[in-house]
mmCIF file of C-alpha atoms in Angstrom:
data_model
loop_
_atom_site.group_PDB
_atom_site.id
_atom_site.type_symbol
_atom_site.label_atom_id
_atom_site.label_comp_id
_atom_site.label_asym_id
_atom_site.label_seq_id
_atom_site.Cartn_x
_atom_site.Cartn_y
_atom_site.Cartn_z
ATOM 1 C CA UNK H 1 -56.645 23.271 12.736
ATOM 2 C CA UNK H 2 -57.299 25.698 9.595
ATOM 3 C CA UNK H 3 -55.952 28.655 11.730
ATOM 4 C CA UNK H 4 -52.565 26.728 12.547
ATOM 5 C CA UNK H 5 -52.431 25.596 8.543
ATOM 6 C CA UNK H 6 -53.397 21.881 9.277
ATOM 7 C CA UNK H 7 -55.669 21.801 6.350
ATOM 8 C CA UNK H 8 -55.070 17.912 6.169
ATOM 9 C CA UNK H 9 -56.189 16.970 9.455
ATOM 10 C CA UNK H 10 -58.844 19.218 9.170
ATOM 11 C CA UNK H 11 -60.491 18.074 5.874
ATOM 12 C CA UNK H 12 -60.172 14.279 6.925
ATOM 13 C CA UNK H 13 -62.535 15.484 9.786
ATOM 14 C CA UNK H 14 -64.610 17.308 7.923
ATOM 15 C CA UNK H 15 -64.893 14.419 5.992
ATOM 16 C CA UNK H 16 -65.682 11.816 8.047
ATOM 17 C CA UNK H 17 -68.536 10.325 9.698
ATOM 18 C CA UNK H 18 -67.862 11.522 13.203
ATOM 19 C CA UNK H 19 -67.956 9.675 16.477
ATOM 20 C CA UNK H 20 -70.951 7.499 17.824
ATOM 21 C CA UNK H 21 -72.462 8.293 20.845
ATOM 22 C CA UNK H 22 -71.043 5.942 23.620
ATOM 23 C CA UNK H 23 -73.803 6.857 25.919
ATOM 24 C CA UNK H 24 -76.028 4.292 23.849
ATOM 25 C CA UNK H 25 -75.958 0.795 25.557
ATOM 26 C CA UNK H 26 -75.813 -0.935 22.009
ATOM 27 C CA UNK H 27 -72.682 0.873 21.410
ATOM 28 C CA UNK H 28 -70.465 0.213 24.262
ATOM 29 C CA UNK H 29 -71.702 -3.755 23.820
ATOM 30 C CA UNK H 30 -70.510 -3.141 20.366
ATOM 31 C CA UNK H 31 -66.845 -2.011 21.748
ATOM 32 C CA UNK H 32 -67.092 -4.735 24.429
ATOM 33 C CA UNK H 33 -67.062 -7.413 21.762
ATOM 34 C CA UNK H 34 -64.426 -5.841 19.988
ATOM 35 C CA UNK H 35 -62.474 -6.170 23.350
ATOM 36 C CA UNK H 36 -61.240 -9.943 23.314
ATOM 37 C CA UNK H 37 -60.041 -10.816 26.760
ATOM 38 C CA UNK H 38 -56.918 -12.147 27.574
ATOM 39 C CA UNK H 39 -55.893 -15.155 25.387
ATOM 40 C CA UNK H 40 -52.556 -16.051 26.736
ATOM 41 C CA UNK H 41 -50.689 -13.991 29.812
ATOM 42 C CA UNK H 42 -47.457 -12.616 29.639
ATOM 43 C CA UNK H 43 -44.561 -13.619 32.693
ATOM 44 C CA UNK H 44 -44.976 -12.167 35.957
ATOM 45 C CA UNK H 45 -41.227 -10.951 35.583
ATOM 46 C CA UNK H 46 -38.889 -10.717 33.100
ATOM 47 C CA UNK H 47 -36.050 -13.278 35.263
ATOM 48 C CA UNK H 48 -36.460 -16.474 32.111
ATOM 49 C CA UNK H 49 -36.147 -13.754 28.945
ATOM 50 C CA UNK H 50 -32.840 -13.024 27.901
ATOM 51 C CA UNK H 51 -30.454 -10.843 29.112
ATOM 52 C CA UNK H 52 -31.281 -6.988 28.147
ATOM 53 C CA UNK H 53 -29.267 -4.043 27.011
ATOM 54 C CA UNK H 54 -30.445 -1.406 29.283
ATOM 55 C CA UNK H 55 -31.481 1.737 26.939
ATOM 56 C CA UNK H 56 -30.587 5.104 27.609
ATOM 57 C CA UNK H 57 -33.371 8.100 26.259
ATOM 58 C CA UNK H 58 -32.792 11.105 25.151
ATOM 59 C CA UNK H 59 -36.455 12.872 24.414
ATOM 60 C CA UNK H 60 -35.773 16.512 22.839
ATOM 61 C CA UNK H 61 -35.446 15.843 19.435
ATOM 62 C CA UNK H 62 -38.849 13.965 19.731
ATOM 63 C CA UNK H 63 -40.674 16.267 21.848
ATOM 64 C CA UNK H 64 -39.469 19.062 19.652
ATOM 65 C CA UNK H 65 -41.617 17.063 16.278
ATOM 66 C CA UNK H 66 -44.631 16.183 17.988
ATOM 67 C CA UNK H 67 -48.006 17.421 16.780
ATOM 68 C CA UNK H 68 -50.203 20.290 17.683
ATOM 69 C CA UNK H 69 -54.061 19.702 18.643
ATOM 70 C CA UNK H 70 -53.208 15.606 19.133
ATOM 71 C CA UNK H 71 -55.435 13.325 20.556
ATOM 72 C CA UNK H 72 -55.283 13.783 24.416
ATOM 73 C CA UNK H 73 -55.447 10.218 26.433
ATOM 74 C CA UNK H 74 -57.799 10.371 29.689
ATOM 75 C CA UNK H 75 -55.627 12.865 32.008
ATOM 76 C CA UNK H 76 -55.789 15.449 29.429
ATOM 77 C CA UNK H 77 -52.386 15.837 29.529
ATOM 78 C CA UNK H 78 -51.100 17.813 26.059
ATOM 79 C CA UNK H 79 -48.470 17.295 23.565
ATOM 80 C CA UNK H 80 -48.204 21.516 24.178
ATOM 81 C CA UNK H 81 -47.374 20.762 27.247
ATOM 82 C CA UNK H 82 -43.931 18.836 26.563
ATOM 83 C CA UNK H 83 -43.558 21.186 23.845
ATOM 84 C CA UNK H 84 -42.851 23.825 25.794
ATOM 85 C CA UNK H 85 -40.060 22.428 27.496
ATOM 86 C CA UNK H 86 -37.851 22.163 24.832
ATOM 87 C CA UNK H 87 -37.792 25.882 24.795
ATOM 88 C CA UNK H 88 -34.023 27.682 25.306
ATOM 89 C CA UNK H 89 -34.313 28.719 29.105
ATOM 90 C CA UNK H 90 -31.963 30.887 30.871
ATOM 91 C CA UNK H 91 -33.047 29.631 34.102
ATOM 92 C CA UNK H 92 -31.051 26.624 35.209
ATOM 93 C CA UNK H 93 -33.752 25.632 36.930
ATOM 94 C CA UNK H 94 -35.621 25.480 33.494
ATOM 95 C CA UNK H 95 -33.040 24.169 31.449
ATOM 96 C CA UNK H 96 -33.378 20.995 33.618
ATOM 97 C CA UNK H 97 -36.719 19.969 33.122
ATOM 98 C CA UNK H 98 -35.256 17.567 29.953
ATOM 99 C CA UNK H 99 -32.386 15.840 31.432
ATOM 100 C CA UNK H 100 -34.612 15.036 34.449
ATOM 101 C CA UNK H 101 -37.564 14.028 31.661
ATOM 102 C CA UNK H 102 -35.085 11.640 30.049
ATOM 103 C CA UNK H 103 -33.794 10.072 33.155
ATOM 104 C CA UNK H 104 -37.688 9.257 34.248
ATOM 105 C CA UNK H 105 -37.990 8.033 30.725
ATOM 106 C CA UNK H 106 -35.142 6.036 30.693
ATOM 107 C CA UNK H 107 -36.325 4.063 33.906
ATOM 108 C CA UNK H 108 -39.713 3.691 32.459
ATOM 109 C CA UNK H 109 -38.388 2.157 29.418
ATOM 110 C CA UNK H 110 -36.406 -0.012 31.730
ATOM 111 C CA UNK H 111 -39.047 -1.345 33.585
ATOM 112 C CA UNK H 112 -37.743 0.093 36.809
ATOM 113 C CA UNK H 113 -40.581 1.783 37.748
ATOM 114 C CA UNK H 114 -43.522 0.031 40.161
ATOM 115 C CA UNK H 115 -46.059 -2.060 38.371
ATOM 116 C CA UNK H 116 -48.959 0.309 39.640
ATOM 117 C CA UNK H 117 -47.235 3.069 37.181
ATOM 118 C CA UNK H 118 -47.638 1.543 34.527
ATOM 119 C CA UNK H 119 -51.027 0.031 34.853
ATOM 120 C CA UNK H 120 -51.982 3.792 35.156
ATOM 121 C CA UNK H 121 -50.307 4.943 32.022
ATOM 122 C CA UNK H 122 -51.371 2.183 29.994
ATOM 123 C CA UNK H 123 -54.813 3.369 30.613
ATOM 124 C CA UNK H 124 -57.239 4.795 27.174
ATOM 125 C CA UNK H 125 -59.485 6.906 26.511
ATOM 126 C CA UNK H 126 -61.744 5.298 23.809
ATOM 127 C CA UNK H 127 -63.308 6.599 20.738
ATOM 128 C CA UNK H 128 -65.588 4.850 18.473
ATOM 129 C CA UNK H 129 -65.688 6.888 15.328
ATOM 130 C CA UNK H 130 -68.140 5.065 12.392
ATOM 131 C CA UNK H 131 -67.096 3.180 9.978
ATOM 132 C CA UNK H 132 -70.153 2.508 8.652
ATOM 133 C CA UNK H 133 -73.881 4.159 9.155
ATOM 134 C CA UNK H 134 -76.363 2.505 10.684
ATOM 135 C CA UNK H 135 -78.854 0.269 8.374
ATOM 136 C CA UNK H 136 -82.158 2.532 9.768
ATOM 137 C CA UNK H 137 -83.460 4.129 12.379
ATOM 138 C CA UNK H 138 -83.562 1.052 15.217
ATOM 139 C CA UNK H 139 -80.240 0.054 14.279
ATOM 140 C CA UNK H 140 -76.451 0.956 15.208
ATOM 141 C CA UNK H 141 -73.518 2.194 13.175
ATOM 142 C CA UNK H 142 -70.876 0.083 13.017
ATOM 143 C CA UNK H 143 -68.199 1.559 15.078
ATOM 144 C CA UNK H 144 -63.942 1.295 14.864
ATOM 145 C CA UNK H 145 -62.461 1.197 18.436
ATOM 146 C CA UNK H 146 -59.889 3.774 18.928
ATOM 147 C CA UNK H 147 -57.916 3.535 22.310
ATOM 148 C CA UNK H 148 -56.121 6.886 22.639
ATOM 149 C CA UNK H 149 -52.864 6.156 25.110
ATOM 150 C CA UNK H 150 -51.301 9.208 27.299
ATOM 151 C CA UNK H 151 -48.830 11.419 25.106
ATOM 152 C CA UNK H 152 -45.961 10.907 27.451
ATOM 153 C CA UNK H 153 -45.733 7.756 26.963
ATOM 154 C CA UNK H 154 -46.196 7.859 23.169
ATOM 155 C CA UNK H 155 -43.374 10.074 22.952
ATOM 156 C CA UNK H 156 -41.143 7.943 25.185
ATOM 157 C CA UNK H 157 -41.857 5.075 23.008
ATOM 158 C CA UNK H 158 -41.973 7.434 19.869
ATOM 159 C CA UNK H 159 -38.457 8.581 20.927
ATOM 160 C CA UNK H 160 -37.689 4.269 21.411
ATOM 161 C CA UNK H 161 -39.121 3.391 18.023
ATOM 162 C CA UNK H 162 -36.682 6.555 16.267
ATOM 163 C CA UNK H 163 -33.730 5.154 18.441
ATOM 164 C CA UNK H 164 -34.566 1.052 17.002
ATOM 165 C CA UNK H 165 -35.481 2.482 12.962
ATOM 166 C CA UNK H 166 -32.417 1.038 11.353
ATOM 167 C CA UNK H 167 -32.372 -2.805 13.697
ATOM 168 C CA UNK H 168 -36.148 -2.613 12.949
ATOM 169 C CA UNK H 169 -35.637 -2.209 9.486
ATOM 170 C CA UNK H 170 -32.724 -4.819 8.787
ATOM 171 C CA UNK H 171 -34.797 -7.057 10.938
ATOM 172 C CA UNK H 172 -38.251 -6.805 8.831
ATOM 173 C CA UNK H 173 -36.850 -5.975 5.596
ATOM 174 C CA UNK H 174 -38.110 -7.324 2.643
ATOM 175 C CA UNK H 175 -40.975 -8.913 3.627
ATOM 176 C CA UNK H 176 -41.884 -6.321 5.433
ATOM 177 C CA UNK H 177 -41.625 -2.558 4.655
ATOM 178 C CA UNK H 178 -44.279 -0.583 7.431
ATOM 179 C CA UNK H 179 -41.170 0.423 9.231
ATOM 180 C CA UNK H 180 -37.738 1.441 9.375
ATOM 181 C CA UNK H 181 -37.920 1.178 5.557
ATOM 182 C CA UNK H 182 -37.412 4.615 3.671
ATOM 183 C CA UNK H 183 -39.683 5.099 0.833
ATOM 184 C CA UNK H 184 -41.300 1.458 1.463
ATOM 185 C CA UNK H 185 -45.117 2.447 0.282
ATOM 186 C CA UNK H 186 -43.500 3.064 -3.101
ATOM 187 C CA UNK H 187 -41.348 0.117 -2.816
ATOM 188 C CA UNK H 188 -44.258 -2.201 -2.351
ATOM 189 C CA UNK H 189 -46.755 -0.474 -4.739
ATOM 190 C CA UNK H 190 -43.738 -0.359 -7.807
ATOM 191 C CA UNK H 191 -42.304 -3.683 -7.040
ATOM 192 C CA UNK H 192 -45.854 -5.159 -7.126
ATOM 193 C CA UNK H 193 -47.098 -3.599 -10.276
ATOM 194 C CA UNK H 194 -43.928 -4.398 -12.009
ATOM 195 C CA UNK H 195 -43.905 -8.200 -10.991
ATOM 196 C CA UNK H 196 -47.507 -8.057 -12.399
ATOM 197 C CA UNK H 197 -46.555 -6.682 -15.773
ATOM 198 C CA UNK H 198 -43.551 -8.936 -16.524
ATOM 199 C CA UNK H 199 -45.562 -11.983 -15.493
ATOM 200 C CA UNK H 200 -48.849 -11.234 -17.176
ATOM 201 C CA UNK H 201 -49.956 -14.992 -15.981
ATOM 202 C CA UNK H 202 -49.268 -14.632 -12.142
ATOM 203 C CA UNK H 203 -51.743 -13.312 -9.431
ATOM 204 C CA UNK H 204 -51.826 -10.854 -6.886
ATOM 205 C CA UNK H 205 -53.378 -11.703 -3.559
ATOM 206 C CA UNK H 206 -54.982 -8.806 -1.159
ATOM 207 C CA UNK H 207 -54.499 -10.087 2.199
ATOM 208 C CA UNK H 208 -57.238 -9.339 4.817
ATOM 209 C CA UNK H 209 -56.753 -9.742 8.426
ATOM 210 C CA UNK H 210 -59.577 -9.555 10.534
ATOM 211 C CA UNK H 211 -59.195 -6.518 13.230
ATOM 212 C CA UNK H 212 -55.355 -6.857 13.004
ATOM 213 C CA UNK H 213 -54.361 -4.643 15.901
ATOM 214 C CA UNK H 214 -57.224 -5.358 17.881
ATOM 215 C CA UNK H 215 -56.620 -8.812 17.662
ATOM 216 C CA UNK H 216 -53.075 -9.567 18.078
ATOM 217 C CA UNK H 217 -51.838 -11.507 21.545
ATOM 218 C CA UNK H 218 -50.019 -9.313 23.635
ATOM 219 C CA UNK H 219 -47.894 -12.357 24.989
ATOM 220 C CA UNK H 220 -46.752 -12.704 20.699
ATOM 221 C CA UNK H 221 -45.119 -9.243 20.528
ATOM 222 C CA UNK H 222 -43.407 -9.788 23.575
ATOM 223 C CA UNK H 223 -41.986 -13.490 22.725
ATOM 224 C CA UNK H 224 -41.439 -12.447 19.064
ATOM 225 C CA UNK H 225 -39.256 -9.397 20.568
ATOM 226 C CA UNK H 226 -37.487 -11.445 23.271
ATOM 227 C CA UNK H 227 -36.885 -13.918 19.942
ATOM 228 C CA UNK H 228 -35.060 -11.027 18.065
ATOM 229 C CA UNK H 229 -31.155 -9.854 19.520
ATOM 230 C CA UNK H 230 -31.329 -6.847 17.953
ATOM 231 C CA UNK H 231 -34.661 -6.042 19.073
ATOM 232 C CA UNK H 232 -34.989 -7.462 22.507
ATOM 233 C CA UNK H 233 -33.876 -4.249 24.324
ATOM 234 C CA UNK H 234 -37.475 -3.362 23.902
ATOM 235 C CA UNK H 235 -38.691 -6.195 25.789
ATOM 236 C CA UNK H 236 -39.101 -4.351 29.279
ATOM 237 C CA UNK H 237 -40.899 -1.558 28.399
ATOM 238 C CA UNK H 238 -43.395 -3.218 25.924
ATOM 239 C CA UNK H 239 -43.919 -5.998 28.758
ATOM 240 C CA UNK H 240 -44.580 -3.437 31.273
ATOM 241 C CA UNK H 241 -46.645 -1.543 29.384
ATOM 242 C CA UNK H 242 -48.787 -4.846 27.927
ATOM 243 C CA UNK H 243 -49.043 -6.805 31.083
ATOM 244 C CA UNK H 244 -51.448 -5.534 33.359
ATOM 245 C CA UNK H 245 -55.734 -5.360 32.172
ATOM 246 C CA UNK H 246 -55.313 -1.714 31.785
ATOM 247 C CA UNK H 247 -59.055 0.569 32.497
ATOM 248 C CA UNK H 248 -60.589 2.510 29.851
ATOM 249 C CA UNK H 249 -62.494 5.291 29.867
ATOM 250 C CA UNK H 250 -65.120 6.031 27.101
ATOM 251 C CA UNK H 251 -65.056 9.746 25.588
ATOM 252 C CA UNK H 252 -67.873 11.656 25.770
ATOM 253 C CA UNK H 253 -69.308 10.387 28.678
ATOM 254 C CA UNK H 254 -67.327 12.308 31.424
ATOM 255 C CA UNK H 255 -65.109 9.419 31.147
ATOM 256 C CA UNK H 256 -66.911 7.162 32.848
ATOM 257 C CA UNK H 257 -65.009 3.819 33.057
ATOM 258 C CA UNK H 258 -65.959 1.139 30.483
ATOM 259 C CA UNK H 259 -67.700 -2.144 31.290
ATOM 260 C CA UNK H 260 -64.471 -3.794 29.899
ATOM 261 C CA UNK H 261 -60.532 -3.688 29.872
ATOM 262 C CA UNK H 262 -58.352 -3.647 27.844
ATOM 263 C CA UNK H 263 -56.261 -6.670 27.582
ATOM 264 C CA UNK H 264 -55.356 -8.129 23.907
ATOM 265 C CA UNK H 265 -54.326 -5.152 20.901
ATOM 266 C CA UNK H 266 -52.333 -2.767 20.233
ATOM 267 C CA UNK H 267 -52.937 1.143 20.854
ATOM 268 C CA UNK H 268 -53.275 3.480 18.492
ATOM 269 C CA UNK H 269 -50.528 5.950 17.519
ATOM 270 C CA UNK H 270 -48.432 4.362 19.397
ATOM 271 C CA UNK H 271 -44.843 3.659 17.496
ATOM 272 C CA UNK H 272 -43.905 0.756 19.510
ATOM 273 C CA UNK H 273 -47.127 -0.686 18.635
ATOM 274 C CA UNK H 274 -46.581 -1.204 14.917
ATOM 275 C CA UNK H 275 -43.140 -1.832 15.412
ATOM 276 C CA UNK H 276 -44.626 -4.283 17.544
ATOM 277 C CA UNK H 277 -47.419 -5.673 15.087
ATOM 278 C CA UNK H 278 -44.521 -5.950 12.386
ATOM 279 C CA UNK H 279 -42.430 -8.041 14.391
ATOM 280 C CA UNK H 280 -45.206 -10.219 15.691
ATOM 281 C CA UNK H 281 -46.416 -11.531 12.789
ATOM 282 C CA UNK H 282 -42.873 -11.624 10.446
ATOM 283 C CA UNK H 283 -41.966 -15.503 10.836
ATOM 284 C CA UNK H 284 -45.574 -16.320 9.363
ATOM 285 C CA UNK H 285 -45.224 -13.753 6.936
ATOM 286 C CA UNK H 286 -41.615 -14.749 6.351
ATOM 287 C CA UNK H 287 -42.619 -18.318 5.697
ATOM 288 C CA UNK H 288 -45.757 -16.950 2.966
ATOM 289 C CA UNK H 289 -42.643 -15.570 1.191
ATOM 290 C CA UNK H 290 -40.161 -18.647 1.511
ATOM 291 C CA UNK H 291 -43.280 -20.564 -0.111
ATOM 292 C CA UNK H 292 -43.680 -18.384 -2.931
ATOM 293 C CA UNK H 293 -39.971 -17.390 -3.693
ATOM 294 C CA UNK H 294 -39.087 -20.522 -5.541
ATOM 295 C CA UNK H 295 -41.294 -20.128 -8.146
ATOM 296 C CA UNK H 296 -39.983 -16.165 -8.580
ATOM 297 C CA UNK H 297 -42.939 -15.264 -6.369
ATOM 298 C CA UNK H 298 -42.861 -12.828 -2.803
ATOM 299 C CA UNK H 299 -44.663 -11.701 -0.162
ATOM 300 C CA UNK H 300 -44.692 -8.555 0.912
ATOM 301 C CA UNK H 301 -46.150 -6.708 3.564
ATOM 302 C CA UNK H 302 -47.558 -3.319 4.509
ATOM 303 C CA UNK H 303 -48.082 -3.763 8.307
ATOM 304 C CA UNK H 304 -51.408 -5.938 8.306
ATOM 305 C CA UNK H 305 -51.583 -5.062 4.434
ATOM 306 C CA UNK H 306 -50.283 -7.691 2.761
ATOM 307 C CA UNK H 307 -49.799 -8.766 -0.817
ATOM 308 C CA UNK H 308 -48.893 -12.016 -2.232
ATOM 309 C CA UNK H 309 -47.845 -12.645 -5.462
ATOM 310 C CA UNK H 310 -46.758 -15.517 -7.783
ATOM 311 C CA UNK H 311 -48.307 -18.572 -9.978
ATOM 312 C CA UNK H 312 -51.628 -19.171 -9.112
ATOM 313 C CA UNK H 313 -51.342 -22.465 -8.317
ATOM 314 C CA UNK H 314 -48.518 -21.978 -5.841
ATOM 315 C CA UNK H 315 -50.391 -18.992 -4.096
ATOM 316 C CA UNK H 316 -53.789 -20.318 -3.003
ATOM 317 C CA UNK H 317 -52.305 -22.957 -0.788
ATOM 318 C CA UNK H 318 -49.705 -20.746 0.697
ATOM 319 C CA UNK H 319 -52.849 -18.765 1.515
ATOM 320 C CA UNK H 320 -54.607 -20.786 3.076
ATOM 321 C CA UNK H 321 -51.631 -21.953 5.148
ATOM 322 C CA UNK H 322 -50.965 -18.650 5.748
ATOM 323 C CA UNK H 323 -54.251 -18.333 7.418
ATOM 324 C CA UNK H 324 -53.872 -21.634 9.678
ATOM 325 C CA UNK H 325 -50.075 -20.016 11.310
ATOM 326 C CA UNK H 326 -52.046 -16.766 11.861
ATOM 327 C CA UNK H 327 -54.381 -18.332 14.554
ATOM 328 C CA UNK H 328 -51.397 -19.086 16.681
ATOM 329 C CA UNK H 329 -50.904 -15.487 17.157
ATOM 330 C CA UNK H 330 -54.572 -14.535 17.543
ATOM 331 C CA UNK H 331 -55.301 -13.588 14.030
ATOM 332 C CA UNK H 332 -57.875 -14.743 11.827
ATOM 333 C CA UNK H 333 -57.015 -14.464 7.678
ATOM 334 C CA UNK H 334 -60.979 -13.114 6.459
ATOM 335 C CA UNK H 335 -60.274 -15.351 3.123
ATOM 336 C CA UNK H 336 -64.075 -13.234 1.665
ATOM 337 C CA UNK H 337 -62.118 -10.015 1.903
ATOM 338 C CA UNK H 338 -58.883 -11.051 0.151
ATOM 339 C CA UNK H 339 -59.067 -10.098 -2.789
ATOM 340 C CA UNK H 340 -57.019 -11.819 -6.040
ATOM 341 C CA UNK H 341 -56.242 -9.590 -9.452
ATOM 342 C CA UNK H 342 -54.323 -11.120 -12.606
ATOM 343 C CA UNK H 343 -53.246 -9.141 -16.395
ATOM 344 C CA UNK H 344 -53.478 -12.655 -17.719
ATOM 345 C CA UNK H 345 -54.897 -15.985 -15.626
ATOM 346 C CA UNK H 346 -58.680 -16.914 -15.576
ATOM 347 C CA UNK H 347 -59.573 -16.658 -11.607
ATOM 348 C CA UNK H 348 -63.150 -17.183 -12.409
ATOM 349 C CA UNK H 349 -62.840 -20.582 -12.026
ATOM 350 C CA UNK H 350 -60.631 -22.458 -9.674
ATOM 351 C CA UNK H 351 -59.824 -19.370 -7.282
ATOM 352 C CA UNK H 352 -60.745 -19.816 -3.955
ATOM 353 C CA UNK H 353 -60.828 -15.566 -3.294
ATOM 354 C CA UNK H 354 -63.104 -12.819 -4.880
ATOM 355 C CA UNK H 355 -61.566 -11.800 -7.893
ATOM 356 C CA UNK H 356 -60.961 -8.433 -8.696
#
């Protein structure tokens, strides 16, 4: 990573606490709990969603951005790889290696392709790095599942999820800014801290959901999706890619298969997966805000990080009801973790969150 000038990705490993050994039994149980079978499953076909505008995809520009030394899911199968087709060929022969790539893509985002296909590629290759060390000697770290997903399909949805910023974004936007939003990190940070200053008696709300993208029913996105006009286009291939109880294949071992599928949660780095998430959750999220906006308050979101602001006495219940629309979806509010800050109010007494 130094040698290619990726000093970024390089220090965050250097960095961090490195991977747990998934050879240990206590481990894997670990991951298995963090597993949640199925909760709800999706339709067997998509005959009672709507009707579908069938998307066309066109993968160069994509393929031509993605990242060096990436994550490889369990074929082993390299971003390098599709890199070097986008390479100006002289050979015809060569020179069609992308049309025919988009035309497979297209039908896999389609959902034309057999159900055995995609039960394959919706396979991972699991990582546990630590998120925190273990207590002593006897004990465990506490591990973060990581489900790495093969880098063909994360550019075909990568490609999807560039093709749907600007629907994505008019859909979300402004309660929720983790996508299709330009500059919406600074949009949420500024527009909180200003709120804050000009209403010194108001309160700020941290909003904790427990494993977020591990957590979130599969059969949500998809009905949340099929919900949205703009959006339900993307209905097939997330369906086809969420429905079957894909394997999963623990790294370091060989890849030996795990003891456990995967069935609920989203994949990491993949872009139709937050766009996904987002989606999922925006009517609850939506409704936080409707609660608060009355008395000048918002909500406002940062894919699972939310913040809510407002009165403190018009806050705390929207919280906590907040928390009870979650559970529909999978999602449990950790009301310890939030967190509550104010320039002015007294939370020490009355606040039912840790103030800050």
């Amino acid at each position: 990573l130094i040698r290619d000038g990726e000093l970024g990705r390089a220090a965050r490993l250097l960095h961090s606490s490195g991977p747990a050994d998934l050879t240990d039994d206590r481990i894997v149980e670990q991951l298995r709990a963090k597993h949640l079978e199925r909760k709800a499953r999706l339709p067997p076909d998509l005959g009672n969603m709507a009707e579908f505008t069938r998307v066309e995809v066109q993968l160069a520009a994509t393929l031509r951005e993605l990242p060096r030394h990436a994550g490889t899911g369990a074929s082993g199968f390299r971003n390098e790889y599709l890199i070097a087709l986008t390479e100006e060929f002289a050979d015809e022969r060569a020179r069609s290696a992308i049309p025919l790539l988009d035309r497979f893509a297209t039908a896999y985002a389609n959902a034309e392709l057999p159900a055995w296909f995609y039960f394959v590629a919706a396979t991972t290759k699991l990582m546990a790095p630590i998120k925190s060390p273990a207590e002593n000697a006897e004990s465990v770290p506490d591990v973060r599942p990581i489900g790495i997903g093969e880098v063909l399909c994360r550019a075909i949805h990568g490609s999807l999820a560039a093709a749907f910023r600007e629907p994505l974004g008019e859909h979300l936007w402004p309660q929720q800014v983790a996508v299709g939003i330009e500059g919406g990190i600074s949009k949420l940070v500024y527009g909180l801290r200003l709120a804050g200053e000009a209403n010194p008696d108001w309160v700020t709300v941290k909003i904790d959901v427990r494993n977020a993208h591990n957590e979130i029913m599969r059969a949500a996105v998809v009905d949340r999706l099929n919900a949205a006009p703009t959006l339900r286009a993307l209905v097939p291939v997330v369906w086809a890619t969420c429905s079957p109880d894909s394997p999963i294949y623990l790294a370091g071992t060989d890849l030996a298969t795990a003891p456990f599928t995967s069935e609920e949660r989203e994949r990491q780095g993949d872009a139709l997966a937050s766009a996904g998430f987002c989606v999922a959750i925006h009517p609850e999220v939506q409704a936080l805000d409707a609660e608060l906006l009355p008395s000048g308050g918002a909500a406002r979101f940062l894919m699972d990080d939310g913040y809510a602001i407002g009165p403190p006495e018009k806050v705390f219940p929207a919280i906590l009801r907040f928390a009870e629309r979650l559970s529909a979806l999978g999602l449990e509010l950790q009301l310890q973790k939030c967190t509550c800050y104010s320039r002015g109010a007294d939370l020490r007494h009355g606040s039912p969150l840790r103030p800050r």
